[in-house]
Amino acid sequence: MTFHRVLEGGVVYSEVGDRVRGVFFVFFSVCYFYVHHNKVKESDCAFENCTGLKEINLSDILISIDESTFEGCSSLSSITLPYNVSEIGDSAFQNCTRLKEINLSDMLISIGEEAFKNCSSLEYLKIPRNVANLGDSAFEDCTGLKELTLPISL
């Protein structure tokens, strides 16, 4: 496993091939992060409570956002999921209180329990038509939600 921290511009770059739990939770001041193209899955709790994480660029071959991956990333304001993401795990974005925008993949089929719980700044969300599983309390306490579009299948 190799980590590179580039101090100028606050950019952190990672090449991670293996699953690692909670590896970045200590980087509270990280502002930007790039997940290298060879990473297939995020790791459980990988960025949990990285309160300084504002922006993330995810690999195009990413297939899932695992449990609690971004939980508590209170500065994260927007994210676009790569096309191949088919699953968002339990509590994946819970307590991302500044998350205003998330673009979900058309390949998405499952959203876990409490996946977006307490994302109080989230305003608009369109659930893709292929989603067959929507976990309990997935959008609990999303008090800023103005519009939620669900597929007919749900």
Short mmCIF file of N, CA and C in Angstrom, two decimals:
data_model
loop_
_atom_site.label_atom_id
_atom_site.label_comp_id
_atom_site.label_asym_id
_atom_site.label_seq_id
_atom_site.Cartn_x
_atom_site.Cartn_y
_atom_site.Cartn_z
N MET A 1 0.84 -1.16 0.00
CA MET A 1 0.00 0.00 0.00
C MET A 1 0.89 1.23 0.00
N THR A 2 0.59 2.21 -0.86
CA THR A 2 1.40 3.41 -0.97
C THR A 2 0.50 4.62 -0.84
N PHE A 3 0.90 5.57 0.00
CA PHE A 3 0.18 6.83 0.13
C PHE A 3 1.13 7.96 -0.22
N HIS A 4 0.64 8.95 -0.90
CA HIS A 4 1.42 10.13 -1.22
C HIS A 4 0.64 11.33 -0.72
N ARG A 5 1.25 12.18 0.06
CA ARG A 5 0.59 13.40 0.50
C ARG A 5 1.30 14.57 -0.15
N VAL A 6 0.60 15.32 -0.96
CA VAL A 6 1.14 16.47 -1.63
C VAL A 6 0.67 17.69 -0.85
N LEU A 7 1.58 18.39 -0.23
CA LEU A 7 1.20 19.50 0.64
C LEU A 7 0.69 20.71 -0.13
N GLU A 8 1.28 21.01 -1.29
CA GLU A 8 0.82 22.16 -2.06
C GLU A 8 -0.57 21.86 -2.61
N GLY A 9 -1.51 22.72 -2.32
CA GLY A 9 -2.87 22.54 -2.80
C GLY A 9 -3.69 21.58 -1.96
N GLY A 10 -3.09 20.97 -0.96
CA GLY A 10 -3.83 20.09 -0.07
C GLY A 10 -4.32 18.80 -0.73
N VAL A 11 -3.67 18.37 -1.79
CA VAL A 11 -4.11 17.18 -2.51
C VAL A 11 -3.48 15.93 -1.90
N VAL A 12 -4.30 14.91 -1.69
CA VAL A 12 -3.80 13.62 -1.22
C VAL A 12 -4.09 12.61 -2.32
N TYR A 13 -3.10 11.81 -2.67
CA TYR A 13 -3.22 10.82 -3.74
C TYR A 13 -2.97 9.45 -3.15
N SER A 14 -3.75 8.46 -3.56
CA SER A 14 -3.58 7.13 -3.01
C SER A 14 -3.61 6.08 -4.09
N GLU A 15 -2.74 5.08 -3.93
CA GLU A 15 -2.82 3.86 -4.73
C GLU A 15 -3.08 2.75 -3.73
N VAL A 16 -4.32 2.23 -3.75
CA VAL A 16 -4.70 1.22 -2.77
C VAL A 16 -5.32 0.05 -3.53
N GLY A 17 -4.71 -1.10 -3.43
CA GLY A 17 -5.24 -2.27 -4.11
C GLY A 17 -6.00 -3.19 -3.19
N ASP A 18 -5.68 -3.22 -1.92
CA ASP A 18 -6.32 -4.12 -0.98
C ASP A 18 -7.38 -3.38 -0.18
N ARG A 19 -8.32 -4.15 0.39
CA ARG A 19 -9.34 -3.58 1.27
C ARG A 19 -8.70 -3.22 2.60
N VAL A 20 -8.91 -2.00 3.03
CA VAL A 20 -8.37 -1.52 4.28
C VAL A 20 -9.50 -0.84 5.03
N ARG A 21 -9.65 -1.12 6.31
CA ARG A 21 -10.73 -0.53 7.09
C ARG A 21 -10.23 0.70 7.83
N GLY A 22 -10.93 1.82 7.63
CA GLY A 22 -10.67 3.03 8.39
C GLY A 22 -9.33 3.68 8.13
N VAL A 23 -8.76 3.47 6.95
CA VAL A 23 -7.39 3.92 6.72
C VAL A 23 -7.24 5.43 6.72
N PHE A 24 -8.23 6.18 6.31
CA PHE A 24 -8.08 7.63 6.19
C PHE A 24 -8.77 8.41 7.29
N PHE A 25 -9.31 7.74 8.28
CA PHE A 25 -10.07 8.46 9.30
C PHE A 25 -9.21 9.43 10.09
N VAL A 26 -7.92 9.26 10.07
CA VAL A 26 -7.04 10.15 10.83
C VAL A 26 -6.73 11.45 10.09
N PHE A 27 -7.00 11.53 8.81
CA PHE A 27 -6.69 12.73 8.03
C PHE A 27 -7.85 13.72 8.10
N PHE A 28 -8.10 14.29 9.25
CA PHE A 28 -9.24 15.17 9.43
C PHE A 28 -9.14 16.42 8.56
N SER A 29 -7.93 16.85 8.19
CA SER A 29 -7.77 18.10 7.46
C SER A 29 -7.65 17.91 5.95
N VAL A 30 -7.80 16.70 5.46
CA VAL A 30 -7.71 16.46 4.02
C VAL A 30 -8.81 17.24 3.30
N CYS A 31 -8.45 17.94 2.24
CA CYS A 31 -9.44 18.71 1.49
C CYS A 31 -9.87 18.03 0.19
N TYR A 32 -8.93 17.42 -0.50
CA TYR A 32 -9.22 16.82 -1.80
C TYR A 32 -8.58 15.44 -1.85
N PHE A 33 -9.24 14.54 -2.55
CA PHE A 33 -8.72 13.18 -2.60
C PHE A 33 -8.98 12.58 -3.97
N TYR A 34 -7.99 11.87 -4.48
CA TYR A 34 -8.12 11.17 -5.75
C TYR A 34 -7.95 9.69 -5.50
N VAL A 35 -8.93 8.89 -5.90
CA VAL A 35 -8.83 7.44 -5.78
C VAL A 35 -8.34 6.91 -7.10
N HIS A 36 -7.17 6.28 -7.07
CA HIS A 36 -6.48 5.80 -8.27
C HIS A 36 -7.34 4.81 -9.06
N HIS A 37 -7.10 4.71 -10.35
CA HIS A 37 -7.92 3.90 -11.24
C HIS A 37 -7.90 2.41 -10.95
N ASN A 38 -6.93 1.88 -10.21
CA ASN A 38 -6.90 0.43 -10.00
C ASN A 38 -7.70 -0.03 -8.78
N LYS A 39 -8.36 0.88 -8.13
CA LYS A 39 -9.13 0.53 -6.93
C LYS A 39 -10.53 0.13 -7.34
N VAL A 40 -10.97 -1.04 -6.95
CA VAL A 40 -12.27 -1.54 -7.37
C VAL A 40 -13.37 -1.24 -6.35
N LYS A 41 -13.05 -1.27 -5.08
CA LYS A 41 -14.06 -0.99 -4.06
C LYS A 41 -13.48 -0.06 -3.00
N GLU A 42 -14.31 0.80 -2.48
CA GLU A 42 -13.91 1.57 -1.30
C GLU A 42 -13.91 0.59 -0.14
N SER A 43 -13.23 0.90 0.92
CA SER A 43 -13.18 0.04 2.08
C SER A 43 -14.13 0.56 3.14
N ASP A 44 -14.69 -0.36 3.93
CA ASP A 44 -15.56 0.04 5.02
C ASP A 44 -14.89 1.14 5.82
N CYS A 45 -15.63 2.19 6.08
CA CYS A 45 -15.17 3.30 6.93
C CYS A 45 -13.92 4.00 6.41
N ALA A 46 -13.55 3.85 5.16
CA ALA A 46 -12.28 4.36 4.65
C ALA A 46 -12.07 5.84 4.91
N PHE A 47 -13.10 6.65 4.75
CA PHE A 47 -12.98 8.09 4.96
C PHE A 47 -13.83 8.56 6.13
N GLU A 48 -14.27 7.65 6.96
CA GLU A 48 -15.18 8.00 8.06
C GLU A 48 -14.60 9.14 8.91
N ASN A 49 -15.44 10.15 9.12
CA ASN A 49 -15.12 11.32 9.94
C ASN A 49 -13.94 12.15 9.44
N CYS A 50 -13.68 12.11 8.14
CA CYS A 50 -12.71 13.03 7.54
C CYS A 50 -13.45 14.36 7.35
N THR A 51 -13.53 15.12 8.41
CA THR A 51 -14.36 16.33 8.40
C THR A 51 -13.85 17.41 7.46
N GLY A 52 -12.60 17.34 7.02
CA GLY A 52 -12.07 18.32 6.09
C GLY A 52 -12.21 17.93 4.63
N LEU A 53 -12.69 16.72 4.35
CA LEU A 53 -12.82 16.26 2.97
C LEU A 53 -13.93 17.03 2.27
N LYS A 54 -13.56 17.82 1.25
CA LYS A 54 -14.52 18.66 0.54
C LYS A 54 -14.88 18.09 -0.82
N GLU A 55 -13.93 17.42 -1.43
CA GLU A 55 -14.10 16.99 -2.81
C GLU A 55 -13.40 15.65 -3.00
N ILE A 56 -14.00 14.79 -3.78
CA ILE A 56 -13.36 13.49 -4.06
C ILE A 56 -13.61 13.12 -5.51
N ASN A 57 -12.60 12.55 -6.13
CA ASN A 57 -12.67 12.09 -7.50
C ASN A 57 -12.55 10.57 -7.45
N LEU A 58 -13.60 9.86 -7.80
CA LEU A 58 -13.62 8.41 -7.68
C LEU A 58 -13.28 7.73 -9.00
N SER A 59 -12.65 6.60 -8.91
CA SER A 59 -12.26 5.81 -10.07
C SER A 59 -13.47 5.38 -10.89
N ASP A 60 -13.29 5.35 -12.19
CA ASP A 60 -14.37 4.92 -13.09
C ASP A 60 -14.71 3.44 -12.95
N ILE A 61 -13.81 2.64 -12.38
CA ILE A 61 -14.10 1.21 -12.26
C ILE A 61 -14.64 0.84 -10.88
N LEU A 62 -14.90 1.83 -10.05
CA LEU A 62 -15.46 1.57 -8.73
C LEU A 62 -16.82 0.90 -8.87
N ILE A 63 -17.07 -0.17 -8.10
CA ILE A 63 -18.34 -0.89 -8.24
C ILE A 63 -19.25 -0.76 -7.03
N SER A 64 -18.73 -0.30 -5.89
CA SER A 64 -19.60 -0.10 -4.74
C SER A 64 -18.99 0.92 -3.79
N ILE A 65 -19.88 1.54 -3.03
CA ILE A 65 -19.48 2.41 -1.93
C ILE A 65 -19.87 1.63 -0.69
N ASP A 66 -18.88 1.17 0.05
CA ASP A 66 -19.12 0.26 1.17
C ASP A 66 -19.66 0.98 2.40
N GLU A 67 -19.99 0.18 3.39
CA GLU A 67 -20.57 0.66 4.64
C GLU A 67 -19.72 1.76 5.28
N SER A 68 -20.36 2.87 5.60
CA SER A 68 -19.76 4.00 6.32
C SER A 68 -18.55 4.62 5.63
N THR A 69 -18.38 4.41 4.35
CA THR A 69 -17.21 4.92 3.64
C THR A 69 -17.02 6.42 3.84
N PHE A 70 -18.08 7.20 3.71
CA PHE A 70 -17.98 8.65 3.85
C PHE A 70 -18.76 9.17 5.06
N GLU A 71 -19.13 8.30 5.95
CA GLU A 71 -19.91 8.71 7.12
C GLU A 71 -19.17 9.80 7.91
N GLY A 72 -19.88 10.87 8.21
CA GLY A 72 -19.30 11.94 9.01
C GLY A 72 -18.38 12.88 8.26
N CYS A 73 -18.32 12.79 6.95
CA CYS A 73 -17.51 13.72 6.15
C CYS A 73 -18.33 15.00 6.00
N SER A 74 -18.36 15.78 7.04
CA SER A 74 -19.29 16.90 7.13
C SER A 74 -18.97 18.07 6.19
N SER A 75 -17.82 18.09 5.55
CA SER A 75 -17.50 19.16 4.60
C SER A 75 -17.72 18.75 3.15
N LEU A 76 -17.98 17.49 2.90
CA LEU A 76 -18.21 16.99 1.54
C LEU A 76 -19.50 17.61 1.00
N SER A 77 -19.40 18.34 -0.13
CA SER A 77 -20.58 19.06 -0.61
C SER A 77 -21.22 18.46 -1.86
N SER A 78 -20.44 17.77 -2.68
CA SER A 78 -21.03 17.12 -3.86
C SER A 78 -20.16 15.95 -4.27
N ILE A 79 -20.81 15.01 -4.93
CA ILE A 79 -20.09 13.82 -5.39
C ILE A 79 -20.85 13.23 -6.57
N THR A 80 -20.11 12.75 -7.55
CA THR A 80 -20.69 12.04 -8.68
C THR A 80 -20.19 10.61 -8.62
N LEU A 81 -21.11 9.68 -8.56
CA LEU A 81 -20.71 8.27 -8.51
C LEU A 81 -20.39 7.78 -9.91
N PRO A 82 -19.30 7.04 -10.06
CA PRO A 82 -18.96 6.48 -11.36
C PRO A 82 -20.08 5.58 -11.89
N TYR A 83 -20.10 5.41 -13.18
CA TYR A 83 -21.16 4.67 -13.87
C TYR A 83 -21.35 3.25 -13.35
N ASN A 84 -20.27 2.57 -12.97
CA ASN A 84 -20.35 1.16 -12.58
C ASN A 84 -20.80 0.92 -11.14
N VAL A 85 -20.99 1.95 -10.34
CA VAL A 85 -21.40 1.75 -8.95
C VAL A 85 -22.81 1.18 -8.91
N SER A 86 -22.92 -0.03 -8.34
CA SER A 86 -24.22 -0.70 -8.27
C SER A 86 -24.77 -0.76 -6.85
N GLU A 87 -23.96 -0.43 -5.86
CA GLU A 87 -24.40 -0.55 -4.48
C GLU A 87 -23.83 0.56 -3.61
N ILE A 88 -24.70 1.12 -2.78
CA ILE A 88 -24.29 2.07 -1.74
C ILE A 88 -24.60 1.39 -0.42
N GLY A 89 -23.58 1.17 0.39
CA GLY A 89 -23.73 0.43 1.63
C GLY A 89 -24.41 1.21 2.74
N ASP A 90 -24.73 0.51 3.82
CA ASP A 90 -25.36 1.11 4.99
C ASP A 90 -24.51 2.28 5.50
N SER A 91 -25.17 3.36 5.81
CA SER A 91 -24.54 4.56 6.41
C SER A 91 -23.40 5.15 5.57
N ALA A 92 -23.36 4.84 4.29
CA ALA A 92 -22.25 5.27 3.44
C ALA A 92 -22.02 6.78 3.47
N PHE A 93 -23.09 7.56 3.49
CA PHE A 93 -22.99 9.03 3.49
C PHE A 93 -23.66 9.64 4.72
N GLN A 94 -23.93 8.85 5.72
CA GLN A 94 -24.61 9.35 6.91
C GLN A 94 -23.83 10.51 7.53
N ASN A 95 -24.56 11.53 7.95
CA ASN A 95 -23.98 12.72 8.59
C ASN A 95 -23.05 13.52 7.70
N CYS A 96 -23.24 13.44 6.40
CA CYS A 96 -22.55 14.33 5.47
C CYS A 96 -23.43 15.58 5.36
N THR A 97 -23.38 16.39 6.37
CA THR A 97 -24.34 17.47 6.56
C THR A 97 -24.26 18.58 5.52
N ARG A 98 -23.16 18.71 4.79
CA ARG A 98 -23.05 19.73 3.74
C ARG A 98 -23.26 19.17 2.34
N LEU A 99 -23.55 17.90 2.25
CA LEU A 99 -23.76 17.26 0.93
C LEU A 99 -25.04 17.82 0.32
N LYS A 100 -24.87 18.62 -0.74
CA LYS A 100 -26.01 19.23 -1.41
C LYS A 100 -26.41 18.45 -2.65
N GLU A 101 -25.42 17.79 -3.26
CA GLU A 101 -25.68 17.16 -4.55
C GLU A 101 -24.95 15.84 -4.65
N ILE A 102 -25.68 14.83 -5.08
CA ILE A 102 -25.06 13.54 -5.39
C ILE A 102 -25.70 13.03 -6.66
N ASN A 103 -24.86 12.69 -7.62
CA ASN A 103 -25.35 12.13 -8.88
C ASN A 103 -25.17 10.63 -8.81
N LEU A 104 -26.29 9.93 -8.82
CA LEU A 104 -26.28 8.48 -8.69
C LEU A 104 -26.15 7.81 -10.04
N SER A 105 -25.45 6.72 -10.07
CA SER A 105 -25.22 5.95 -11.28
C SER A 105 -26.50 5.25 -11.75
N ASP A 106 -26.67 5.18 -13.06
CA ASP A 106 -27.81 4.45 -13.61
C ASP A 106 -27.69 2.95 -13.36
N MET A 107 -26.49 2.48 -13.02
CA MET A 107 -26.27 1.06 -12.72
C MET A 107 -26.63 0.71 -11.28
N LEU A 108 -26.95 1.70 -10.47
CA LEU A 108 -27.24 1.49 -9.05
C LEU A 108 -28.46 0.60 -8.87
N ILE A 109 -28.31 -0.45 -8.02
CA ILE A 109 -29.44 -1.34 -7.75
C ILE A 109 -29.81 -1.41 -6.27
N SER A 110 -28.91 -0.93 -5.40
CA SER A 110 -29.17 -1.05 -3.97
C SER A 110 -28.63 0.15 -3.19
N ILE A 111 -29.49 0.67 -2.31
CA ILE A 111 -29.12 1.74 -1.39
C ILE A 111 -29.35 1.21 0.01
N GLY A 112 -28.31 1.18 0.82
CA GLY A 112 -28.36 0.57 2.14
C GLY A 112 -29.11 1.39 3.18
N GLU A 113 -29.29 0.77 4.34
CA GLU A 113 -29.96 1.41 5.47
C GLU A 113 -29.18 2.64 5.91
N GLU A 114 -29.92 3.71 6.18
CA GLU A 114 -29.36 4.96 6.67
C GLU A 114 -28.24 5.51 5.77
N ALA A 115 -28.27 5.15 4.50
CA ALA A 115 -27.21 5.56 3.57
C ALA A 115 -27.01 7.06 3.52
N PHE A 116 -28.09 7.83 3.58
CA PHE A 116 -28.00 9.28 3.51
C PHE A 116 -28.60 9.94 4.75
N LYS A 117 -28.69 9.21 5.82
CA LYS A 117 -29.30 9.74 7.05
C LYS A 117 -28.58 11.01 7.50
N ASN A 118 -29.38 12.01 7.83
CA ASN A 118 -28.89 13.30 8.32
C ASN A 118 -28.03 14.06 7.31
N CYS A 119 -28.31 13.86 6.04
CA CYS A 119 -27.69 14.69 5.00
C CYS A 119 -28.61 15.90 4.85
N SER A 120 -28.55 16.78 5.80
CA SER A 120 -29.53 17.86 5.95
C SER A 120 -29.45 18.93 4.86
N SER A 121 -28.39 18.98 4.09
CA SER A 121 -28.28 19.97 3.01
C SER A 121 -28.69 19.41 1.66
N LEU A 122 -28.93 18.11 1.58
CA LEU A 122 -29.33 17.47 0.32
C LEU A 122 -30.69 18.01 -0.09
N GLU A 123 -30.78 18.56 -1.31
CA GLU A 123 -32.02 19.20 -1.76
C GLU A 123 -32.79 18.39 -2.79
N TYR A 124 -32.09 17.80 -3.73
CA TYR A 124 -32.74 17.08 -4.82
C TYR A 124 -32.06 15.73 -5.00
N LEU A 125 -32.86 14.72 -5.22
CA LEU A 125 -32.28 13.40 -5.44
C LEU A 125 -33.19 12.60 -6.36
N LYS A 126 -32.58 12.03 -7.38
CA LYS A 126 -33.31 11.17 -8.31
C LYS A 126 -32.75 9.77 -8.17
N ILE A 127 -33.59 8.84 -7.73
CA ILE A 127 -33.20 7.45 -7.58
C ILE A 127 -33.32 6.78 -8.95
N PRO A 128 -32.23 6.19 -9.45
CA PRO A 128 -32.27 5.56 -10.77
C PRO A 128 -33.29 4.42 -10.86
N ARG A 129 -33.76 4.16 -12.05
CA ARG A 129 -34.84 3.19 -12.27
C ARG A 129 -34.47 1.76 -11.92
N ASN A 130 -33.17 1.42 -11.90
CA ASN A 130 -32.76 0.04 -11.61
C ASN A 130 -32.70 -0.28 -10.12
N VAL A 131 -32.87 0.72 -9.27
CA VAL A 131 -32.80 0.48 -7.83
C VAL A 131 -33.96 -0.40 -7.41
N ALA A 132 -33.61 -1.58 -6.86
CA ALA A 132 -34.62 -2.55 -6.41
C ALA A 132 -34.68 -2.63 -4.89
N ASN A 133 -33.61 -2.16 -4.23
CA ASN A 133 -33.56 -2.22 -2.78
C ASN A 133 -33.26 -0.85 -2.21
N LEU A 134 -34.17 -0.37 -1.36
CA LEU A 134 -33.98 0.90 -0.67
C LEU A 134 -34.06 0.61 0.82
N GLY A 135 -32.93 0.71 1.50
CA GLY A 135 -32.84 0.35 2.91
C GLY A 135 -33.66 1.24 3.82
N ASP A 136 -34.00 0.72 5.00
CA ASP A 136 -34.75 1.48 5.99
C ASP A 136 -34.00 2.75 6.36
N SER A 137 -34.76 3.80 6.54
CA SER A 137 -34.23 5.10 6.98
C SER A 137 -33.14 5.65 6.08
N ALA A 138 -33.15 5.28 4.81
CA ALA A 138 -32.12 5.73 3.87
C ALA A 138 -32.02 7.24 3.80
N PHE A 139 -33.15 7.94 3.97
CA PHE A 139 -33.16 9.40 3.87
C PHE A 139 -33.70 10.06 5.13
N GLU A 140 -33.58 9.38 6.24
CA GLU A 140 -34.06 9.92 7.52
C GLU A 140 -33.30 11.21 7.87
N ASP A 141 -34.05 12.19 8.32
CA ASP A 141 -33.50 13.49 8.73
C ASP A 141 -32.80 14.25 7.61
N CYS A 142 -33.22 14.02 6.38
CA CYS A 142 -32.75 14.83 5.26
C CYS A 142 -33.70 16.03 5.18
N THR A 143 -33.57 16.92 6.13
CA THR A 143 -34.52 18.00 6.33
C THR A 143 -34.54 19.03 5.21
N GLY A 144 -33.48 19.12 4.41
CA GLY A 144 -33.43 20.08 3.31
C GLY A 144 -33.97 19.53 2.00
N LEU A 145 -34.36 18.26 2.00
CA LEU A 145 -34.81 17.61 0.77
C LEU A 145 -36.09 18.25 0.24
N LYS A 146 -35.99 18.83 -0.95
CA LYS A 146 -37.13 19.49 -1.58
C LYS A 146 -37.82 18.57 -2.58
N GLU A 147 -37.01 17.69 -3.20
CA GLU A 147 -37.58 16.81 -4.22
C GLU A 147 -36.85 15.47 -4.22
N LEU A 148 -37.62 14.40 -4.14
CA LEU A 148 -37.09 13.04 -4.21
C LEU A 148 -37.87 12.32 -5.30
N THR A 149 -37.17 11.88 -6.32
CA THR A 149 -37.81 11.19 -7.44
C THR A 149 -37.49 9.71 -7.31
N LEU A 150 -38.54 8.90 -7.20
CA LEU A 150 -38.39 7.45 -7.05
C LEU A 150 -38.84 6.74 -8.31
N PRO A 151 -38.20 5.62 -8.65
CA PRO A 151 -38.67 4.84 -9.81
C PRO A 151 -39.99 4.15 -9.48
N ILE A 152 -40.72 3.80 -10.49
CA ILE A 152 -42.02 3.13 -10.32
C ILE A 152 -41.86 1.82 -9.55
N SER A 153 -40.73 1.15 -9.72
CA SER A 153 -40.51 -0.14 -9.08
C SER A 153 -40.48 -0.06 -7.55
N LEU A 154 -40.24 1.11 -6.99
CA LEU A 154 -40.23 1.28 -5.54
C LEU A 154 -41.56 1.81 -5.09
#
